[in-house]
PDB file of C-alpha atoms in Angstrom:
ATOM      1  CA  UNK A 637       5.697  -5.921   3.449  1.00 97.00           C
ATOM      2  CA  UNK A 638       3.995  -7.281   0.349  1.00 95.00           C
ATOM      3  CA  UNK A 639       0.909  -9.350  -0.464  1.00 95.00           C
ATOM      4  CA  UNK A 640       1.418 -13.111  -0.507  1.00 95.00           C
ATOM      5  CA  UNK A 641       0.410 -13.354  -4.165  1.00 93.00           C
ATOM      6  CA  UNK A 642      -0.706 -16.785  -5.347  1.00 91.00           C
ATOM      7  CA  UNK A 643       2.251 -17.085  -7.732  1.00 91.00           C
ATOM      8  CA  UNK A 644       4.735 -17.013  -4.844  1.00 92.00           C
ATOM      9  CA  UNK A 645       6.171 -20.446  -4.163  1.00 91.00           C
ATOM     10  CA  UNK A 646       6.096 -20.675  -0.366  1.00 92.00           C
ATOM     11  CA  UNK A 647       8.275 -23.764  -0.220  1.00 91.00           C
ATOM     12  CA  UNK A 648      10.978 -22.345  -2.484  1.00 90.00           C
ATOM     13  CA  UNK A 649      10.868 -18.988  -0.704  1.00 91.00           C
ATOM     14  CA  UNK A 650      10.814 -20.699   2.714  1.00 93.00           C
ATOM     15  CA  UNK A 651       7.839 -18.708   3.908  1.00 95.00           C
ATOM     16  CA  UNK A 652       6.455 -19.618   7.300  1.00 95.00           C
ATOM     17  CA  UNK A 653       3.507 -18.313   9.266  1.00 95.00           C
ATOM     18  CA  UNK A 654       4.215 -16.084  12.263  1.00 94.00           C
ATOM     19  CA  UNK A 655       2.012 -17.809  14.830  1.00 91.00           C
ATOM     20  CA  UNK A 656       2.427 -15.114  17.486  1.00 90.00           C
ATOM     21  CA  UNK A 657       0.780 -12.642  15.092  1.00 90.00           C
ATOM     22  CA  UNK A 658      -2.262 -14.843  14.482  1.00 86.00           C
ATOM     23  CA  UNK A 659      -5.765 -14.012  15.642  1.00 89.00           C
ATOM     24  CA  UNK A 660      -6.080 -10.608  13.975  1.00 93.00           C
ATOM     25  CA  UNK A 661      -9.215  -9.850  11.964  1.00 94.00           C
ATOM     26  CA  UNK A 662      -9.500  -6.949   9.521  1.00 94.00           C
ATOM     27  CA  UNK A 663     -12.964  -5.463   8.967  1.00 90.00           C
ATOM     28  CA  UNK A 664     -13.641  -4.337   5.407  1.00 88.00           C
ATOM     29  CA  UNK A 665     -17.088  -3.002   4.520  1.00 81.00           C
ATOM     30  CA  UNK A 666     -18.605  -4.575   7.680  1.00 84.00           C
ATOM     31  CA  UNK A 667     -17.102  -8.005   6.980  1.00 89.00           C
ATOM     32  CA  UNK A 668     -14.333  -9.558   9.090  1.00 93.00           C
ATOM     33  CA  UNK A 669     -11.425 -11.194   7.285  1.00 95.00           C
ATOM     34  CA  UNK A 670      -8.693 -13.182   9.095  1.00 96.00           C
ATOM     35  CA  UNK A 671      -5.176 -11.799   8.703  1.00 96.00           C
ATOM     36  CA  UNK A 672      -2.386 -14.320   8.159  1.00 95.00           C
ATOM     37  CA  UNK A 673       1.205 -13.087   8.450  1.00 96.00           C
ATOM     38  CA  UNK A 674       4.037 -15.023   6.854  1.00 96.00           C
ATOM     39  CA  UNK A 675       7.709 -14.170   6.786  1.00 96.00           C
ATOM     40  CA  UNK A 676      10.833 -15.051   4.825  1.00 96.00           C
ATOM     41  CA  UNK A 677      14.345 -13.650   4.484  1.00 94.00           C
ATOM     42  CA  UNK A 678      16.150 -12.448   1.380  1.00 90.00           C
ATOM     43  CA  UNK A 679      19.221 -14.731   1.506  1.00 85.00           C
ATOM     44  CA  UNK A 680      21.857 -12.268   0.294  1.00 87.00           C
ATOM     45  CA  UNK A 681      20.853  -9.503   2.696  1.00 89.00           C
ATOM     46  CA  UNK A 682      19.097 -11.202   5.647  1.00 84.00           C
ATOM     47  CA  UNK A 683      16.316  -8.630   5.184  1.00 92.00           C
ATOM     48  CA  UNK A 684      13.017 -10.004   6.413  1.00 93.00           C
ATOM     49  CA  UNK A 685       9.958  -9.729   4.181  1.00 96.00           C
ATOM     50  CA  UNK A 686       6.525  -9.934   5.787  1.00 96.00           C
ATOM     51  CA  UNK A 687       3.710 -11.271   3.615  1.00 97.00           C
ATOM     52  CA  UNK A 688       0.104 -10.202   4.143  1.00 96.00           C
ATOM     53  CA  UNK A 689      -2.088 -13.197   3.404  1.00 96.00           C
ATOM     54  CA  UNK A 690      -5.753 -14.146   3.318  1.00 95.00           C
ATOM     55  CA  UNK A 691      -7.263 -17.161   1.574  1.00 92.00           C
ATOM     56  CA  UNK A 692     -10.063 -15.120   0.006  1.00 93.00           C
ATOM     57  CA  UNK A 693      -7.897 -12.301  -1.354  1.00 94.00           C
ATOM     58  CA  UNK A 694      -4.450 -13.626  -2.231  1.00 92.00           C
ATOM     59  CA  UNK A 695      -4.571 -17.279  -3.259  1.00 89.00           C
ATOM     60  CA  UNK A 696      -5.224 -16.420  -6.935  1.00 88.00           C
ATOM     61  CA  UNK A 697      -2.071 -16.120  -9.030  1.00 86.00           C
ATOM     62  CA  UNK A 698      -3.094 -12.994 -10.967  1.00 86.00           C
ATOM     63  CA  UNK A 699      -2.789  -9.617  -9.283  1.00 87.00           C
ATOM     64  CA  UNK A 700      -5.267  -7.240 -10.980  1.00 86.00           C
ATOM     65  CA  UNK A 701      -7.241  -9.100 -13.667  1.00 84.00           C
ATOM     66  CA  UNK A 702      -8.269 -12.677 -14.392  1.00 84.00           C
ATOM     67  CA  UNK A 703      -7.169 -14.777 -17.388  1.00 85.00           C
ATOM     68  CA  UNK A 704      -9.784 -12.990 -19.524  1.00 85.00           C
ATOM     69  CA  UNK A 705      -8.337  -9.602 -18.556  1.00 84.00           C
ATOM     70  CA  UNK A 706     -11.384  -8.794 -16.442  1.00 84.00           C
ATOM     71  CA  UNK A 707     -10.645  -6.733 -13.336  1.00 85.00           C
ATOM     72  CA  UNK A 708     -11.211  -8.527 -10.033  1.00 87.00           C
ATOM     73  CA  UNK A 709     -14.304  -7.015  -8.426  1.00 86.00           C
ATOM     74  CA  UNK A 710     -12.733  -7.160  -4.957  1.00 88.00           C
ATOM     75  CA  UNK A 711      -9.537  -5.222  -5.713  1.00 90.00           C
ATOM     76  CA  UNK A 712     -10.725  -2.437  -3.422  1.00 89.00           C
ATOM     77  CA  UNK A 713     -11.226  -4.852  -0.551  1.00 91.00           C
ATOM     78  CA  UNK A 714      -7.849  -6.436  -1.229  1.00 92.00           C
ATOM     79  CA  UNK A 715      -6.008  -3.112  -1.167  1.00 93.00           C
ATOM     80  CA  UNK A 716      -7.834  -2.017   1.981  1.00 93.00           C
ATOM     81  CA  UNK A 717      -7.086  -5.366   3.644  1.00 95.00           C
ATOM     82  CA  UNK A 718      -3.412  -5.115   2.728  1.00 96.00           C
ATOM     83  CA  UNK A 719      -3.070  -1.555   4.056  1.00 96.00           C
ATOM     84  CA  UNK A 720      -4.869  -2.287   7.329  1.00 95.00           C
ATOM     85  CA  UNK A 721      -2.969  -5.563   7.624  1.00 96.00           C
ATOM     86  CA  UNK A 722       0.424  -3.886   7.346  1.00 96.00           C
ATOM     87  CA  UNK A 723      -0.478  -1.306   9.989  1.00 95.00           C
ATOM     88  CA  UNK A 724      -2.005  -3.928  12.305  1.00 94.00           C
ATOM     89  CA  UNK A 725       1.199  -5.976  12.050  1.00 95.00           C
ATOM     90  CA  UNK A 726       3.373  -2.949  12.823  1.00 94.00           C
ATOM     91  CA  UNK A 727       1.258  -2.285  15.915  1.00 93.00           C
ATOM     92  CA  UNK A 728       1.352  -5.925  17.000  1.00 92.00           C
ATOM     93  CA  UNK A 729       5.151  -6.000  16.657  1.00 92.00           C
ATOM     94  CA  UNK A 730       5.324  -2.700  18.587  1.00 91.00           C
ATOM     95  CA  UNK A 731       7.437  -1.109  15.903  1.00 92.00           C
ATOM     96  CA  UNK A 732       7.779   2.668  15.731  1.00 91.00           C
ATOM     97  CA  UNK A 733       8.757   3.376  12.118  1.00 94.00           C
ATOM     98  CA  UNK A 734      10.403   6.646  11.127  1.00 95.00           C
ATOM     99  CA  UNK A 735       9.427   6.286   7.469  1.00 96.00           C
ATOM    100  CA  UNK A 736       6.950   4.098   5.616  1.00 97.00           C
ATOM    101  CA  UNK A 737       7.795   3.923   1.905  1.00 97.00           C
ATOM    102  CA  UNK A 738       4.920   2.862  -0.370  1.00 98.00           C
ATOM    103  CA  UNK A 739       5.288   1.458  -3.878  1.00 95.00           C
ATOM    104  CA  UNK A 740       2.545   0.258  -6.227  1.00 90.00           C
ATOM    105  CA  UNK A 741      -1.255   0.383  -6.310  1.00 90.00           C
ATOM    106  CA  UNK A 742      -1.677  -2.155  -3.528  1.00 91.00           C
ATOM    107  CA  UNK A 743      -0.028   0.214  -1.035  1.00 95.00           C
ATOM    108  CA  UNK A 744      -1.740   3.406  -2.256  1.00 94.00           C
ATOM    109  CA  UNK A 745      -4.181   3.448   0.675  1.00 95.00           C
ATOM    110  CA  UNK A 746      -1.481   3.278   3.358  1.00 97.00           C
ATOM    111  CA  UNK A 747      -0.779   7.061   3.430  1.00 97.00           C
ATOM    112  CA  UNK A 748      -4.506   7.808   3.833  1.00 95.00           C
ATOM    113  CA  UNK A 749      -4.897   5.366   6.711  1.00 94.00           C
ATOM    114  CA  UNK A 750      -1.697   6.456   8.467  1.00 95.00           C
ATOM    115  CA  UNK A 751      -2.667  10.129   8.346  1.00 94.00           C
ATOM    116  CA  UNK A 752      -6.396   9.738   9.055  1.00 92.00           C
ATOM    117  CA  UNK A 753      -7.404   6.393  10.559  1.00 90.00           C
ATOM    118  CA  UNK A 754      -4.334   5.889  12.770  1.00 91.00           C
ATOM    119  CA  UNK A 755      -3.019   9.438  13.112  1.00 88.00           C
ATOM    120  CA  UNK A 756      -3.663   9.676  16.851  1.00 87.00           C
ATOM    121  CA  UNK A 757      -2.074   6.369  17.811  1.00 86.00           C
ATOM    122  CA  UNK A 758       1.196   6.475  19.688  1.00 77.00           C
ATOM    123  CA  UNK A 759       4.081   5.502  17.437  1.00 84.00           C
ATOM    124  CA  UNK A 760       2.220   6.302  14.222  1.00 90.00           C
ATOM    125  CA  UNK A 761       1.401   9.939  14.880  1.00 89.00           C
ATOM    126  CA  UNK A 762       4.858  11.103  13.832  1.00 91.00           C
ATOM    127  CA  UNK A 763       5.662   8.622  11.054  1.00 95.00           C
ATOM    128  CA  UNK A 764       6.576  10.085   7.660  1.00 96.00           C
ATOM    129  CA  UNK A 765       5.136   8.509   4.536  1.00 97.00           C
ATOM    130  CA  UNK A 766       6.909   8.402   1.164  1.00 98.00           C
ATOM    131  CA  UNK A 767       5.304   7.249  -2.093  1.00 98.00           C
ATOM    132  CA  UNK A 768       7.163   6.296  -5.274  1.00 96.00           C
ATOM    133  CA  UNK A 769       5.588   7.206  -8.617  1.00 95.00           C
ATOM    134  CA  UNK A 770       6.275   4.974 -11.608  1.00 92.00           C
ATOM    135  CA  UNK A 771       5.901   5.216 -15.375  1.00 89.00           C
ATOM    136  CA  UNK A 772       2.622   3.387 -15.863  1.00 79.00           C
ATOM    137  CA  UNK A 773      -0.447   3.830 -18.063  1.00 72.00           C
ATOM    138  CA  UNK A 774      -3.849   4.817 -16.749  1.00 73.00           C
ATOM    139  CA  UNK A 775      -5.407   1.536 -15.649  1.00 73.00           C
ATOM    140  CA  UNK A 776      -8.740   0.597 -14.114  1.00 76.00           C
ATOM    141  CA  UNK A 777      -7.810  -1.364 -11.020  1.00 77.00           C
ATOM    142  CA  UNK A 778     -10.758  -0.732  -8.701  1.00 79.00           C
ATOM    143  CA  UNK A 779     -14.468  -1.542  -8.884  1.00 73.00           C
ATOM    144  CA  UNK A 780     -17.130   1.183  -8.418  1.00 72.00           C
ATOM    145  CA  UNK A 781     -17.781   0.121  -4.800  1.00 72.00           C
ATOM    146  CA  UNK A 782     -14.184   0.841  -3.806  1.00 82.00           C
ATOM    147  CA  UNK A 783     -14.909   3.962  -1.754  1.00 84.00           C
ATOM    148  CA  UNK A 784     -17.140   1.973   0.593  1.00 80.00           C
ATOM    149  CA  UNK A 785     -14.315  -0.510   1.089  1.00 82.00           C
ATOM    150  CA  UNK A 786     -11.696   2.182   1.621  1.00 86.00           C
ATOM    151  CA  UNK A 787     -13.664   4.264   4.117  1.00 83.00           C
ATOM    152  CA  UNK A 788     -13.187   3.338   7.753  1.00 80.00           C
ATOM    153  CA  UNK A 789     -15.909   3.856  10.352  1.00 69.00           C
ATOM    154  CA  UNK A 790     -15.873   7.606  10.221  1.00 68.00           C
ATOM    155  CA  UNK A 791     -18.150   9.998   8.356  1.00 72.00           C
ATOM    156  CA  UNK A 792     -15.178  12.284   7.783  1.00 79.00           C
ATOM    157  CA  UNK A 793     -13.404   9.510   5.869  1.00 83.00           C
ATOM    158  CA  UNK A 794     -16.211   9.210   3.339  1.00 84.00           C
ATOM    159  CA  UNK A 795     -16.313  12.977   2.955  1.00 88.00           C
ATOM    160  CA  UNK A 796     -12.571  13.094   2.241  1.00 90.00           C
ATOM    161  CA  UNK A 797     -12.985  10.561  -0.569  1.00 90.00           C
ATOM    162  CA  UNK A 798     -15.597  12.571  -2.488  1.00 89.00           C
ATOM    163  CA  UNK A 799     -12.879  14.525  -4.338  1.00 91.00           C
ATOM    164  CA  UNK A 800     -11.730  11.360  -6.151  1.00 91.00           C
ATOM    165  CA  UNK A 801     -13.479   9.710  -9.102  1.00 87.00           C
ATOM    166  CA  UNK A 802     -15.600   6.690  -8.195  1.00 82.00           C
ATOM    167  CA  UNK A 803     -13.661   4.453 -10.590  1.00 78.00           C
ATOM    168  CA  UNK A 804     -10.483   4.890  -8.491  1.00 83.00           C
ATOM    169  CA  UNK A 805      -8.164   4.169 -11.411  1.00 85.00           C
ATOM    170  CA  UNK A 806      -4.413   3.744 -10.919  1.00 87.00           C
ATOM    171  CA  UNK A 807      -3.889   7.478 -11.434  1.00 89.00           C
ATOM    172  CA  UNK A 808      -6.693   8.319  -9.004  1.00 90.00           C
ATOM    173  CA  UNK A 809      -5.025   6.090  -6.415  1.00 92.00           C
ATOM    174  CA  UNK A 810      -1.761   7.946  -6.996  1.00 95.00           C
ATOM    175  CA  UNK A 811      -3.553  11.232  -6.278  1.00 96.00           C
ATOM    176  CA  UNK A 812      -4.925   9.793  -3.042  1.00 95.00           C
ATOM    177  CA  UNK A 813      -1.444   8.652  -2.034  1.00 97.00           C
ATOM    178  CA  UNK A 814       0.079  12.046  -2.909  1.00 98.00           C
ATOM    179  CA  UNK A 815      -2.466  13.906  -0.787  1.00 97.00           C
ATOM    180  CA  UNK A 816      -1.446  12.033   2.359  1.00 97.00           C
ATOM    181  CA  UNK A 817       2.286  11.535   1.761  1.00 98.00           C
ATOM    182  CA  UNK A 818       5.106  13.640   3.177  1.00 97.00           C
ATOM    183  CA  UNK A 819       7.389  12.921   0.250  1.00 98.00           C
ATOM    184  CA  UNK A 820       7.147  11.738  -3.351  1.00 97.00           C
ATOM    185  CA  UNK A 821       9.867   9.987  -5.348  1.00 96.00           C
ATOM    186  CA  UNK A 822       9.811  10.402  -9.106  1.00 95.00           C
ATOM    187  CA  UNK A 823      11.374   7.217 -10.452  1.00 93.00           C
ATOM    188  CA  UNK A 824      11.173   7.995 -14.176  1.00 90.00           C
ATOM    189  CA  UNK A 825      11.242  10.910 -16.593  1.00 90.00           C
ATOM    190  CA  UNK A 826       8.058   9.514 -18.126  1.00 91.00           C
ATOM    191  CA  UNK A 827       5.714   9.896 -15.166  1.00 92.00           C
ATOM    192  CA  UNK A 828       2.260  11.031 -16.300  1.00 92.00           C
ATOM    193  CA  UNK A 829       2.295  14.852 -16.590  1.00 93.00           C
ATOM    194  CA  UNK A 830      -1.053  15.257 -14.830  1.00 93.00           C
ATOM    195  CA  UNK A 831       0.168  13.231 -11.854  1.00 94.00           C
ATOM    196  CA  UNK A 832       3.421  15.186 -11.553  1.00 94.00           C
ATOM    197  CA  UNK A 833       1.555  18.486 -11.777  1.00 96.00           C
ATOM    198  CA  UNK A 834      -0.811  17.238  -9.078  1.00 96.00           C
ATOM    199  CA  UNK A 835       2.131  16.446  -6.799  1.00 96.00           C
ATOM    200  CA  UNK A 836       3.748  19.820  -7.417  1.00 95.00           C
ATOM    201  CA  UNK A 837       0.499  21.673  -6.738  1.00 96.00           C
ATOM    202  CA  UNK A 838      -0.005  19.659  -3.543  1.00 95.00           C
ATOM    203  CA  UNK A 839       3.213  21.167  -2.228  1.00 93.00           C
ATOM    204  CA  UNK A 840       4.623  17.792  -1.191  1.00 95.00           C
ATOM    205  CA  UNK A 841       8.402  17.385  -1.128  1.00 97.00           C
ATOM    206  CA  UNK A 842       9.614  15.641  -4.310  1.00 97.00           C
ATOM    207  CA  UNK A 843      12.824  13.718  -4.962  1.00 96.00           C
ATOM    208  CA  UNK A 844      13.626  13.505  -8.661  1.00 93.00           C
ATOM    209  CA  UNK A 845      15.574  10.260  -8.616  1.00 84.00           C
ATOM    210  CA  UNK A 846      15.993   8.424 -11.921  1.00 76.00           C
ATOM    211  CA  UNK A 847      19.454   6.993 -11.291  1.00 79.00           C
ATOM    212  CA  UNK A 848      19.841   3.268 -10.687  1.00 79.00           C
ATOM    213  CA  UNK A 849      22.307   4.099  -7.896  1.00 84.00           C
ATOM    214  CA  UNK A 850      19.615   5.578  -5.684  1.00 89.00           C
ATOM    215  CA  UNK A 851      20.388   4.272  -2.188  1.00 89.00           C
ATOM    216  CA  UNK A 852      22.248   7.322  -0.898  1.00 92.00           C
ATOM    217  CA  UNK A 853      19.683   9.729  -2.377  1.00 93.00           C
ATOM    218  CA  UNK A 854      16.860   7.826  -0.684  1.00 94.00           C
ATOM    219  CA  UNK A 855      18.536   7.924   2.707  1.00 94.00           C
ATOM    220  CA  UNK A 856      19.169  11.671   2.427  1.00 95.00           C
ATOM    221  CA  UNK A 857      15.533  12.172   1.400  1.00 96.00           C
ATOM    222  CA  UNK A 858      14.274  10.159   4.371  1.00 96.00           C
ATOM    223  CA  UNK A 859      16.441  12.160   6.762  1.00 96.00           C
ATOM    224  CA  UNK A 860      15.280  15.467   5.257  1.00 96.00           C
ATOM    225  CA  UNK A 861      11.691  14.577   6.220  1.00 95.00           C
TER     226      UNK A 861
END
């Protein structure tokens, strides 16, 4: 799964809407947003890629900031919509995943939702969540209202978010993902020291994998969880 960013050429990529998955609305901060699911295949592998789409959130070509390098004020809503959208699609397709592997800031909320918002739902109650950490600078990616967008309709959810800074920077999102992941993959020797120390102190299982030939290591890590 990935967002259907505005710079993706749907015609060239042969994306098409999955009509049988239409009709789903995602509620973010008391506002309903229609979920559009599109799909395409990677030609060399036949692997299907599902695209989470919404005209309000993903038609713009830039991902984090506008052409003046100003952060989009709705990044929190976009990340929450993406995370809920992925899980809603999994449920609609009646998939029972063994492992959900998250990469990048847009997927940082998925571990939190899987473990807290959907933890009692059949098929998701036993799923293991893995998050990859990358060598990236501290970056402001979320607006101050992000916590309201992230929290689902549960007082406990808002309470759980009080331990994180209101700015919800990229590193703060990584901490949130670490707290609700079963495994962490270190993809570089240059991961921020504070983030790696946070993961180690959290007691989460860590795979130190910096080799480009990582497929076998990943599979073994999945199976160990």
